[in-house]
Tab-separated table of C-alpha atoms in Angstrom:
chain	number	residue	atom	x	y	z
Q	1	MET	CA	-10.054	21.786	-101.770
Q	2	THR	CA	-8.228	24.229	-104.175
Q	3	ILE	CA	-7.360	23.473	-107.651
Q	4	SER	CA	-4.532	25.432	-109.259
Q	5	ARG	CA	-3.435	25.529	-112.829
Q	6	LYS	CA	0.295	25.928	-113.482
Q	7	ALA	CA	2.429	25.894	-116.765
Q	8	ASP	CA	2.866	22.112	-116.271
Q	9	GLY	CA	-0.418	20.966	-115.422
Q	10	TYR	CA	-3.237	21.085	-112.490
Q	11	TYR	CA	-2.632	20.658	-108.972
Q	12	ILE	CA	-5.204	20.053	-106.128
Q	13	THR	CA	-4.640	20.989	-102.649
Q	14	LEU	CA	-6.617	19.353	-99.797
Q	15	SER	CA	-6.990	20.839	-96.203
Q	16	LEU	CA	-8.479	18.456	-93.763
Q	17	GLU	CA	-9.406	19.237	-89.938
Q	18	ASP	CA	-9.151	16.178	-87.662
Q	19	LYS	CA	-11.435	16.443	-84.604
Q	20	SER	CA	-9.496	13.559	-82.925
Q	21	VAL	CA	-6.428	15.653	-82.177
Q	22	PRO	CA	-6.825	17.370	-78.821
Q	23	ALA	CA	-6.384	21.280	-78.657
Q	24	LEU	CA	-3.690	22.739	-76.888
Q	25	THR	CA	-4.860	24.075	-73.567
Q	26	THR	CA	-1.844	24.636	-71.416
Q	27	LYS	CA	-0.046	28.012	-72.208
Q	28	VAL	CA	3.738	27.344	-71.457
Q	29	GLU	CA	5.857	30.666	-70.907
Q	30	PRO	CA	8.978	30.950	-72.813
Q	31	THR	CA	12.233	30.540	-70.490
Q	32	LEU	CA	15.556	29.689	-71.189
Q	33	LYS	CA	15.160	26.159	-70.451
Q	34	ASN	CA	12.353	25.177	-72.753
Q	35	THR	CA	13.610	27.629	-75.647
Q	36	LEU	CA	15.747	26.589	-78.540
Q	37	LEU	CA	18.348	29.147	-79.503
Q	38	ILE	CA	19.973	28.994	-82.998
Q	39	ASP	CA	22.218	31.426	-84.510
Q	40	MET	CA	22.614	30.999	-88.236
Q	41	GLY	CA	25.785	32.934	-89.498
Q	42	LEU	CA	28.512	33.118	-92.222
Q	43	HIS	CA	31.258	31.250	-90.525
Q	44	GLU	CA	29.110	28.208	-89.255
Q	45	PHE	CA	25.759	27.211	-90.812
Q	46	LEU	CA	24.179	27.369	-87.181
Q	47	VAL	CA	25.522	27.378	-83.555
Q	48	THR	CA	23.055	26.228	-80.722
Q	49	ARG	CA	22.523	27.745	-77.329
Q	50	VAL	CA	24.900	25.124	-75.777
Q	51	GLY	CA	27.746	25.621	-78.297
Q	52	GLU	CA	27.111	22.866	-80.805
Q	53	SER	CA	28.114	24.081	-84.207
Q	54	VAL	CA	27.184	22.749	-87.694
Q	55	PRO	CA	29.455	23.445	-90.676
Q	56	ILE	CA	27.997	25.306	-93.636
Q	57	PRO	CA	27.430	22.407	-96.177
Q	58	GLN	CA	29.261	23.122	-99.286
Q	59	TYR	CA	26.777	21.652	-101.854
Q	60	TYR	CA	27.751	24.176	-104.549
Q	61	ARG	CA	31.490	23.687	-103.863
Q	62	SER	CA	31.386	19.879	-103.985
Q	63	SER	CA	29.403	19.869	-107.139
Q	64	GLN	CA	31.223	22.914	-109.053
Q	65	LYS	CA	33.381	20.504	-111.278
Q	66	ARG	CA	30.377	18.376	-112.435
Q	67	LEU	CA	28.418	21.579	-112.986
Q	68	LYS	CA	31.201	23.050	-115.181
Q	69	THR	CA	31.020	20.035	-117.326
Q	70	LEU	CA	27.409	20.050	-117.616
């Protein structure tokens, strides 16, 4: 247990060990079949190894008018 004091109050952090969780015993060598490749860039948020792309979320742009009035 760790007790820390911040400007807005006290916080307690608990760390627990669960003996019922089995230990990882097999070592798997990384290969192209069991490895996930992700490229994060400026034009797309991310592109996976198989070519799937996720557009950049425009959180700032979509709330820019609201932020201006606030």
